[in-house]
Amino acid sequence: MTAGSLFSAVATAGNQDEVPAPKVMGPLSGQPMTGAVHDVSEHGYIEEEYFVQGKARPLGPVNPYPIDQRESPSEKPAPYRTRVLIYRPAYDRGFNGTLVAEWPNVSTGRDAPVTWINTFDYAMREGYAFAVASSQKVGVDDSHTDQDLKTAQPDRYGSLHHPGDEYSYDIFAQAIQALTRSSNSKPGHTSKKRKSNAPLRDLDVERVVATGMSQSAQYLRYYINNIQAEQDLIDGFLPFVTAETPADQDDIWDDLAPVMWVMSESEANQVRREDSGLFRLWEVSGASHINYWLVHWAQAMDARDFGEDNPPWNRMIAGQYGQRAEGDPGTSYDVCGVNYFPMRYAYRAAMDQLQDWLIEGEAPPSAPRIERTVADDGSVTVARDQYGNAKGGLRLPVLDVPLVYYDISCGTYGSTHRLEEETINSLYSDRQAYIEELECAVDETVDSGYLLVDDAMDLLRRAQRADVTV
């Protein structure tokens, strides 16, 4: 029996159908760590922080892919106390019925709510409730950088405790249970009178989407394959950019719940499965594993939470795509760690498509795979166009009406390179000619379902000041 089947046996033996309902405490006063770096009240939203505590069951391996090959996984529940960050409409009339539960990424030694960072303006505009549940031990009380909640702010988080990542799957599920158990609409949950301080109070959750990025998506993959069938707690999954992704039809269940999987070009070194059943995969050309919008947000967050000397949040700088001139404040080309490709647009389009899939039953459009060749030794080479951008894949307009090319060879962060001025001048007679070509590409991408109208407008607004000179 494999480690995966051992854990599955433990989960089944523990009557996994009934997810325990933990105790919820809060909301806490004061500034939460890793909270929003902008004022969510401007969007009619509330940011609140809660503690969640209970006894968790060991439902999976510490490291899901490659799987932890322990012979004797623990079978005993263990006590925990963690925290959940909530972003919700201030009034029930602004709620669209969907709770997005994010498993935060902990690769940097602290919680990083990557999906929230890449989708927050769309999510608030469309009326989602968002919950960032601190699910892993590194983020709660065991960071190698001392940026876990308990170590960084012991006065606020000193009571938190995490028993280990084999319990993380159940901690995540219990956090969702705590948020949905008193909903009148979500099937399978007991309706109870809401307390005035309950996290979602007057909101009726109709559906739950689980999301996570990179290593967090690995845990969601294990959850889909080994836990979802037992719990049926989550209605849809939205994993982003993870190196260990499904390679063939047997690698992930496609008949349990809709799975909208989104990858960057950084992960194109693997040959992955085709769309089938309730599974869709988008490979986004030009995007690096970590995008600059995320980097800029994280810098502002770390400046506030850890006193680092970083610039404040500036959405104009964070959202540039290569249209600004070399030397503009906050703009750097040919620098490792600065990929300006607007990957956030793909995050939002994917979330919007999954929402329609859950409500209307219409699957998202498939997208072409990134063009690549696989050598006999398994090495992968991505095909590139004459400007240096990847061929194929899901293509946003900045690739087909280029001012730059995006390089993903520089670690997980990538880089951005301006085309030579001679090349730009040969492509566009002036800025207006560039904008007109971009508008045509934008219309086509919106019609294809890969770009939302609001993001199309954002892109075109930025293009109005593009550095295109003759």
Coordinates of C-alpha atoms in Angstrom, one line a residue:
M1 CA 0.0 0.0 0.0
T2 CA 1.4 3.4 -0.9
A3 CA 1.6 6.4 1.5
G4 CA -1.3 8.0 -0.3
S5 CA -3.5 4.9 0.2
L6 CA -2.4 4.7 3.8
F7 CA -3.6 8.3 4.4
S8 CA -6.8 7.6 2.5
A9 CA -7.5 4.7 4.8
V10 CA -6.9 6.8 7.9
A11 CA -9.3 9.5 6.5
T12 CA -12.0 7.0 5.7
A13 CA -11.7 5.4 9.1
G14 CA -12.2 8.8 10.7
N15 CA -15.7 9.3 9.2
Q16 CA -14.4 12.1 7.0
D17 CA -17.9 12.8 5.7
E18 CA -18.6 14.9 8.8
V19 CA -16.0 17.7 9.0
P20 CA -15.8 18.8 12.6
A21 CA -17.0 22.3 13.3
P22 CA -14.3 24.2 15.2
K23 CA -14.7 27.1 17.7
V24 CA -14.4 30.6 16.2
M25 CA -13.1 33.6 18.2
G26 CA -13.1 37.2 17.1
P27 CA -13.0 39.5 15.3
L28 CA -9.6 40.7 16.6
S29 CA -8.9 44.4 16.9
G30 CA -5.9 46.0 15.3
Q31 CA -3.9 45.3 12.1
P32 CA -3.6 41.7 11.1
M33 CA -0.3 40.4 9.7
T34 CA -0.3 39.8 5.9
G35 CA -3.5 41.9 5.6
A36 CA -4.5 44.1 2.7
V37 CA -2.1 47.0 1.9
H38 CA -4.9 49.2 0.7
D39 CA -8.2 50.3 2.1
V40 CA -10.9 47.7 1.4
S41 CA -13.6 49.9 2.7
E42 CA -13.3 52.0 -0.4
H43 CA -14.9 49.0 -2.2
G44 CA -17.6 48.5 0.4
Y45 CA -15.7 45.7 2.1
I46 CA -14.7 44.7 5.6
E47 CA -11.4 43.1 6.6
E48 CA -11.6 41.0 9.8
E49 CA -9.4 38.4 11.5
Y50 CA -10.6 35.4 13.6
F51 CA -9.0 32.6 15.5
V52 CA -10.2 29.1 14.8
Q53 CA -9.5 26.2 17.1
G54 CA -10.4 22.5 17.4
K55 CA -9.0 19.0 17.0
A56 CA -7.7 18.1 13.5
R57 CA -7.3 14.7 11.9
P58 CA -4.2 13.6 10.0
L59 CA -5.7 13.3 6.5
G60 CA -2.6 13.4 4.3
P61 CA 1.1 13.5 4.0
V62 CA 3.4 16.3 5.2
N63 CA 4.6 16.8 1.6
P64 CA 2.1 15.8 -1.0
Y65 CA 4.2 15.8 -4.2
P66 CA 6.5 14.0 -4.1
I67 CA 4.5 12.2 -1.4
D68 CA 5.9 11.6 2.0
Q69 CA 6.7 7.8 2.2
R70 CA 6.2 7.4 5.9
E71 CA 5.2 3.9 6.9
S72 CA 3.0 4.7 9.8
P73 CA 1.1 8.0 9.6
S74 CA -0.5 9.2 12.8
E75 CA -4.1 8.2 13.4
K76 CA -4.7 10.5 16.4
P77 CA -6.4 13.9 16.2
A78 CA -4.4 16.8 17.6
P79 CA -5.4 20.2 19.0
Y80 CA -4.7 23.3 16.9
R81 CA -5.4 27.0 16.9
T82 CA -5.0 29.1 13.7
R83 CA -6.2 32.3 12.2
V84 CA -8.5 33.2 9.3
L85 CA -8.5 36.5 7.5
I86 CA -11.9 37.5 6.1
Y87 CA -12.7 39.9 3.3
R88 CA -16.4 40.3 2.9
P89 CA -19.0 42.8 1.6
A90 CA -20.2 45.1 4.4
Y91 CA -23.8 44.3 3.5
D92 CA -25.5 41.1 2.3
R93 CA -26.9 42.7 -0.8
G94 CA -23.4 43.0 -2.2
F95 CA -22.6 39.3 -1.8
N96 CA -22.6 37.0 -4.9
G97 CA -23.0 33.8 -2.9
T98 CA -19.5 32.5 -3.4
L99 CA -16.9 32.0 -0.7
V100 CA -13.3 31.7 -1.9
A101 CA -11.2 29.9 0.6
E102 CA -7.5 30.4 0.0
W103 CA -4.7 28.1 1.3
P104 CA -1.9 30.7 1.6
N105 CA 1.5 30.0 0.2
V106 CA 4.3 29.6 2.8
S107 CA 7.4 29.2 0.6
T108 CA 8.9 32.5 1.8
G109 CA 8.4 31.6 5.4
R110 CA 5.2 33.5 6.0
D111 CA 1.6 33.4 4.8
A112 CA 1.2 34.9 1.3
P113 CA -2.4 35.2 0.1
V114 CA -1.4 35.0 -3.6
T115 CA -4.8 34.5 -5.1
W116 CA -6.3 37.3 -3.1
I117 CA -3.5 39.6 -4.1
N118 CA -4.0 38.9 -7.8
T119 CA -7.8 39.1 -7.7
F120 CA -8.8 41.5 -4.9
D121 CA -10.2 44.3 -7.1
Y122 CA -12.2 41.8 -9.2
A123 CA -13.3 39.9 -6.2
M124 CA -14.6 43.0 -4.4
R125 CA -16.2 44.4 -7.6
E126 CA -18.1 41.1 -8.1
G127 CA -19.1 40.6 -4.5
Y128 CA -17.1 37.5 -3.4
A129 CA -16.4 36.7 0.2
F130 CA -12.7 35.7 0.6
A131 CA -11.2 33.7 3.5
V132 CA -7.4 33.2 3.9
A133 CA -7.0 30.3 6.2
S134 CA -3.5 29.8 7.7
S135 CA -3.3 26.1 7.1
Q136 CA 0.3 25.1 7.3
K137 CA 2.7 25.0 10.2
V138 CA 5.4 27.2 8.6
G139 CA 2.9 30.1 8.4
V140 CA 1.5 29.6 11.9
D141 CA 4.4 28.8 14.2
D142 CA 7.5 27.4 12.5
S143 CA 9.1 29.7 10.0
H144 CA 12.8 29.5 9.1
T145 CA 12.7 33.3 8.7
D146 CA 10.9 34.0 12.0
Q147 CA 8.0 35.5 9.9
D148 CA 5.4 33.0 11.0
L149 CA 2.5 34.6 12.9
K150 CA 3.4 33.4 16.4
T151 CA 7.1 34.3 16.2
A152 CA 6.7 37.7 14.4
Q153 CA 3.9 39.0 16.7
P154 CA 3.8 37.0 19.9
D155 CA 1.6 39.5 21.6
R156 CA -1.1 39.0 19.0
Y157 CA -0.6 35.4 17.9
G158 CA 1.2 33.8 20.9
S159 CA -1.7 31.4 21.5
L160 CA -1.6 29.8 18.0
H161 CA -0.5 26.2 17.6
H162 CA -0.2 23.9 14.6
P163 CA 0.4 20.2 15.1
G164 CA 2.0 19.6 11.7
D165 CA 1.2 19.6 8.0
E166 CA -0.4 16.1 8.0
Y167 CA -3.2 17.9 9.8
S168 CA -3.3 20.9 7.4
Y169 CA -5.9 19.3 5.1
D170 CA -8.4 19.0 8.0
I171 CA -7.5 22.4 9.4
F172 CA -8.3 24.0 6.0
A173 CA -11.6 22.0 5.8
Q174 CA -12.6 22.9 9.3
A175 CA -12.0 26.6 8.6
I176 CA -14.4 26.3 5.7
Q177 CA -16.9 24.4 7.8
A178 CA -16.7 27.2 10.4
L179 CA -17.6 29.8 7.8
T180 CA -20.4 27.9 6.1
R181 CA -22.1 25.8 8.8
S182 CA -24.7 28.5 9.6
S183 CA -25.5 29.3 6.0
N184 CA -29.2 28.8 5.0
S185 CA -28.2 28.0 1.4
K186 CA -25.1 25.8 1.3
P187 CA -26.3 22.2 1.0
G188 CA -25.1 19.8 3.7
H189 CA -24.6 22.3 6.4
T190 CA -26.7 22.7 9.5
S191 CA -28.5 26.0 9.7
K192 CA -28.0 27.9 12.9
K193 CA -28.8 31.3 14.0
R194 CA -25.8 33.5 13.3
K195 CA -24.1 35.3 16.1
S196 CA -23.6 39.0 15.5
N197 CA -19.8 38.5 15.4
A198 CA -19.8 35.4 13.2
P199 CA -17.3 35.9 10.3
L200 CA -19.9 35.9 7.5
R201 CA -22.9 36.8 9.7
D202 CA -25.7 37.8 7.4
L203 CA -24.2 36.3 4.2
D204 CA -25.6 33.0 2.9
V205 CA -22.9 31.0 1.2
E206 CA -24.2 29.1 -1.8
R207 CA -20.9 27.7 -3.1
V208 CA -17.3 27.3 -2.0
V209 CA -14.2 27.6 -4.2
A210 CA -10.8 26.4 -2.9
T211 CA -7.7 28.1 -4.2
G212 CA -4.0 28.2 -3.7
M213 CA -0.7 29.0 -5.5
S214 CA 2.4 26.8 -6.1
Q215 CA 3.1 24.6 -3.1
S216 CA -0.4 25.4 -1.8
A217 CA -1.8 24.1 -5.0
Q218 CA 0.1 20.8 -4.4
Y219 CA -1.9 20.3 -1.2
L220 CA -5.1 21.1 -3.0
R221 CA -4.2 18.5 -5.6
Y222 CA -3.9 15.9 -2.9
Y223 CA -7.2 17.1 -1.4
I224 CA -9.0 16.7 -4.7
N225 CA -7.6 13.2 -5.3
N226 CA -7.9 11.8 -1.8
I227 CA -10.3 13.8 0.3
Q228 CA -12.9 15.6 -1.8
A229 CA -14.9 12.5 -2.5
E230 CA -15.3 11.8 1.2
Q231 CA -16.1 15.4 2.3
D232 CA -17.9 17.0 -0.6
L233 CA -17.3 20.3 1.2
I234 CA -15.9 22.3 -1.8
D235 CA -17.8 23.0 -5.0
G236 CA -14.9 24.1 -7.2
F237 CA -11.1 24.3 -7.2
L238 CA -8.8 27.0 -8.6
P239 CA -5.1 26.0 -8.3
F240 CA -2.4 28.3 -9.7
V241 CA 1.1 27.8 -11.0
T242 CA 2.7 24.8 -9.4
A243 CA 5.6 22.8 -10.7
E244 CA 4.1 19.4 -9.9
T245 CA 1.0 19.4 -12.1
P246 CA -1.1 16.7 -13.6
A247 CA 0.7 15.0 -16.5
D248 CA -2.0 12.6 -17.7
Q249 CA -5.6 11.7 -17.3
D250 CA -4.9 9.6 -14.2
D251 CA -3.2 12.3 -12.2
I252 CA -6.2 14.1 -11.0
W253 CA -9.9 13.3 -10.6
D254 CA -12.1 15.0 -13.2
D255 CA -15.6 13.9 -12.1
L256 CA -15.9 15.2 -8.5
A257 CA -15.9 19.0 -8.8
P258 CA -14.9 21.5 -11.4
V259 CA -11.1 22.1 -11.4
M260 CA -9.8 25.2 -13.2
W261 CA -6.0 24.9 -13.2
V262 CA -3.9 27.9 -14.4
M263 CA -0.2 27.6 -15.1
S264 CA 2.5 30.1 -16.1
E265 CA 5.2 29.7 -18.7
S266 CA 7.7 28.9 -15.9
E267 CA 6.0 25.5 -15.6
A268 CA 6.1 24.7 -19.4
N269 CA 9.0 22.2 -18.8
Q270 CA 6.5 19.5 -18.2
V271 CA 4.1 17.8 -20.6
R272 CA 0.7 17.9 -19.1
R273 CA -2.7 16.4 -19.6
E274 CA -5.5 17.5 -21.9
D275 CA -8.8 18.9 -20.7
S276 CA -11.4 16.3 -19.8
G277 CA -14.6 16.1 -17.8
L278 CA -14.6 18.7 -15.0
F279 CA -10.9 19.5 -15.6
R280 CA -9.6 22.6 -17.5
L281 CA -6.0 23.7 -17.8
W282 CA -4.8 27.1 -19.0
E283 CA -1.1 27.6 -19.8
V284 CA -0.4 31.4 -19.9
S285 CA 2.5 32.4 -22.2
G286 CA 4.8 35.2 -21.0
A287 CA 3.9 34.7 -17.3
S288 CA 6.6 33.8 -14.7
H289 CA 5.9 31.7 -11.6
I290 CA 5.9 34.9 -9.6
N291 CA 4.5 38.1 -11.2
Y292 CA 5.5 41.7 -10.4
W293 CA 2.1 42.7 -9.2
L294 CA 2.5 40.1 -6.5
V295 CA 6.1 41.1 -5.8
H296 CA 5.2 44.8 -5.3
W297 CA 2.3 43.9 -3.0
A298 CA 4.5 41.6 -0.9
Q299 CA 7.1 44.4 -0.6
A300 CA 4.5 46.8 0.7
M301 CA 3.2 44.1 3.1
D302 CA 6.6 43.3 4.4
A303 CA 7.4 47.0 4.9
R304 CA 4.4 47.3 7.2
D305 CA 4.6 43.9 8.9
F306 CA 8.4 43.5 9.3
G307 CA 9.8 47.0 9.0
E308 CA 11.6 46.3 5.7
D309 CA 12.7 49.3 3.6
N310 CA 10.4 48.8 0.7
P311 CA 8.2 51.2 -1.4
P312 CA 4.5 51.6 -0.5
W313 CA 1.8 50.0 -2.6
N314 CA 1.3 51.8 -5.9
R315 CA -1.0 50.0 -8.3
M316 CA 0.2 52.1 -11.3
I317 CA 3.7 50.8 -10.8
A318 CA 2.7 47.3 -9.8
G319 CA 0.5 46.9 -12.8
Q320 CA 2.8 48.1 -15.6
Y321 CA 3.2 45.6 -18.4
G322 CA 6.2 47.0 -20.3
Q323 CA 4.7 50.2 -21.6
R324 CA 6.7 52.6 -19.5
A325 CA 10.0 54.1 -20.6
E326 CA 13.4 52.9 -19.3
G327 CA 14.2 55.2 -16.4
D328 CA 10.7 56.0 -15.4
P329 CA 10.4 55.8 -11.6
G330 CA 9.7 52.2 -10.5
T331 CA 10.5 50.7 -13.9
S332 CA 13.4 48.4 -14.6
Y333 CA 14.2 46.3 -17.7
D334 CA 16.7 43.5 -18.1
V335 CA 16.7 42.9 -14.4
C336 CA 16.3 39.5 -12.8
G337 CA 13.1 39.4 -10.7
V338 CA 11.0 41.8 -12.6
N339 CA 8.5 40.2 -15.0
Y340 CA 5.8 42.8 -15.9
F341 CA 3.5 40.3 -17.7
P342 CA 0.0 41.0 -16.4
M343 CA -0.7 37.5 -15.0
R344 CA -3.3 39.0 -12.6
Y345 CA -5.7 39.3 -15.6
A346 CA -5.5 35.5 -16.1
Y347 CA -6.1 34.9 -12.4
R348 CA -9.3 37.0 -12.6
A349 CA -10.6 35.5 -15.9
A350 CA -10.1 32.0 -14.5
M351 CA -12.0 32.9 -11.3
D352 CA -14.8 34.4 -13.4
Q353 CA -15.0 31.4 -15.7
L354 CA -15.1 29.0 -12.7
Q355 CA -17.9 31.1 -11.2
D356 CA -20.0 30.7 -14.4
W357 CA -19.1 27.0 -14.5
L358 CA -20.5 26.5 -11.0
I359 CA -23.6 28.6 -11.5
E360 CA -24.5 28.0 -15.2
G361 CA -22.9 24.6 -15.7
E362 CA -21.0 25.9 -18.8
A363 CA -17.3 24.8 -18.8
P364 CA -14.6 27.5 -19.4
P365 CA -13.1 27.7 -22.9
S366 CA -10.1 25.5 -23.5
A367 CA -6.8 27.2 -24.3
P368 CA -4.0 26.1 -26.6
R369 CA -0.9 24.6 -24.9
I370 CA 2.4 26.5 -25.0
E371 CA 4.4 25.2 -28.0
R372 CA 7.5 23.2 -27.0
T373 CA 9.6 20.3 -28.0
V374 CA 10.7 17.5 -25.7
A375 CA 14.1 16.0 -26.2
D376 CA 15.0 12.3 -25.7
D377 CA 16.4 13.2 -22.2
G378 CA 13.1 14.8 -21.2
S379 CA 14.4 18.4 -21.4
V380 CA 11.8 20.9 -22.8
T381 CA 12.4 23.8 -25.1
V382 CA 9.7 26.5 -25.5
A383 CA 9.2 27.7 -29.0
R384 CA 9.6 31.5 -29.4
D385 CA 8.4 34.0 -31.9
Q386 CA 10.7 36.6 -33.7
Y387 CA 10.5 38.9 -30.7
G388 CA 11.3 36.4 -28.0
N389 CA 7.9 35.6 -26.6
A390 CA 6.6 32.1 -26.3
K391 CA 4.4 30.7 -29.0
G392 CA 1.1 29.2 -28.3
G393 CA -0.6 29.0 -24.9
L394 CA -3.2 31.4 -23.6
R395 CA -2.2 34.7 -25.0
L396 CA -3.0 38.1 -23.6
P397 CA -2.8 41.1 -26.0
V398 CA 0.6 42.3 -24.8
L399 CA 2.2 39.3 -26.5
D400 CA 0.8 39.7 -29.9
V401 CA 1.1 43.5 -29.9
P402 CA 4.5 43.6 -28.2
L403 CA 6.6 46.4 -26.8
V404 CA 8.7 43.9 -24.7
Y405 CA 9.5 40.2 -24.4
Y406 CA 9.1 38.3 -21.2
D407 CA 11.8 36.0 -20.0
I408 CA 11.1 33.2 -17.5
S409 CA 14.6 31.8 -17.3
C410 CA 15.6 33.9 -14.3
G411 CA 14.5 31.7 -11.4
T412 CA 10.8 31.9 -10.5
Y413 CA 10.6 35.7 -10.9
G414 CA 11.5 36.1 -14.6
S415 CA 12.4 39.4 -16.3
T416 CA 11.2 41.9 -18.9
H417 CA 13.2 43.2 -21.9
R418 CA 12.2 46.1 -24.1
L419 CA 12.3 45.6 -27.8
E420 CA 14.9 47.7 -29.7
E421 CA 13.5 51.1 -30.6
E422 CA 14.1 50.3 -34.3
T423 CA 11.8 47.2 -33.9
I424 CA 9.1 49.2 -32.1
N425 CA 9.2 51.9 -34.7
S426 CA 8.9 49.4 -37.5
L427 CA 5.8 47.9 -35.8
Y428 CA 3.9 51.1 -35.0
S429 CA 4.1 54.4 -36.7
D430 CA 3.1 56.2 -33.5
R431 CA 1.4 55.6 -30.2
Q432 CA -2.1 55.8 -31.7
A433 CA -1.2 53.1 -34.2
Y434 CA 0.0 50.9 -31.3
I435 CA -3.2 51.5 -29.4
E436 CA -5.4 50.7 -32.4
E437 CA -3.6 47.3 -32.9
L438 CA -3.8 46.7 -29.1
E439 CA -7.6 47.4 -29.2
C440 CA -8.1 44.8 -31.9
A441 CA -6.2 42.2 -29.9
V442 CA -8.1 43.1 -26.7
D443 CA -11.4 42.6 -28.4
E444 CA -10.4 39.2 -29.6
T445 CA -9.1 38.1 -26.2
V446 CA -12.2 39.3 -24.4
D447 CA -14.4 37.4 -26.9
S448 CA -12.4 34.3 -26.3
G449 CA -13.1 34.4 -22.6
Y450 CA -9.5 34.9 -21.5
L451 CA -9.7 38.6 -20.5
L452 CA -12.4 40.4 -18.5
V453 CA -13.9 43.7 -19.8
D454 CA -12.7 45.6 -16.7
D455 CA -9.2 44.3 -17.2
A456 CA -9.3 45.1 -20.9
M457 CA -10.1 48.7 -20.0
D458 CA -7.3 48.8 -17.4
L459 CA -4.8 47.6 -20.0
L460 CA -6.0 50.2 -22.6
R461 CA -5.8 53.0 -20.0
R462 CA -2.2 52.0 -19.3
A463 CA -1.5 51.9 -23.0
Q464 CA -2.6 55.6 -23.4
R465 CA 0.8 56.6 -21.9
A466 CA 2.9 53.9 -23.6
D467 CA 6.4 54.9 -24.6
V468 CA 6.1 54.5 -28.4
T469 CA 8.1 57.2 -30.2
V470 CA 9.3 57.6 -33.7

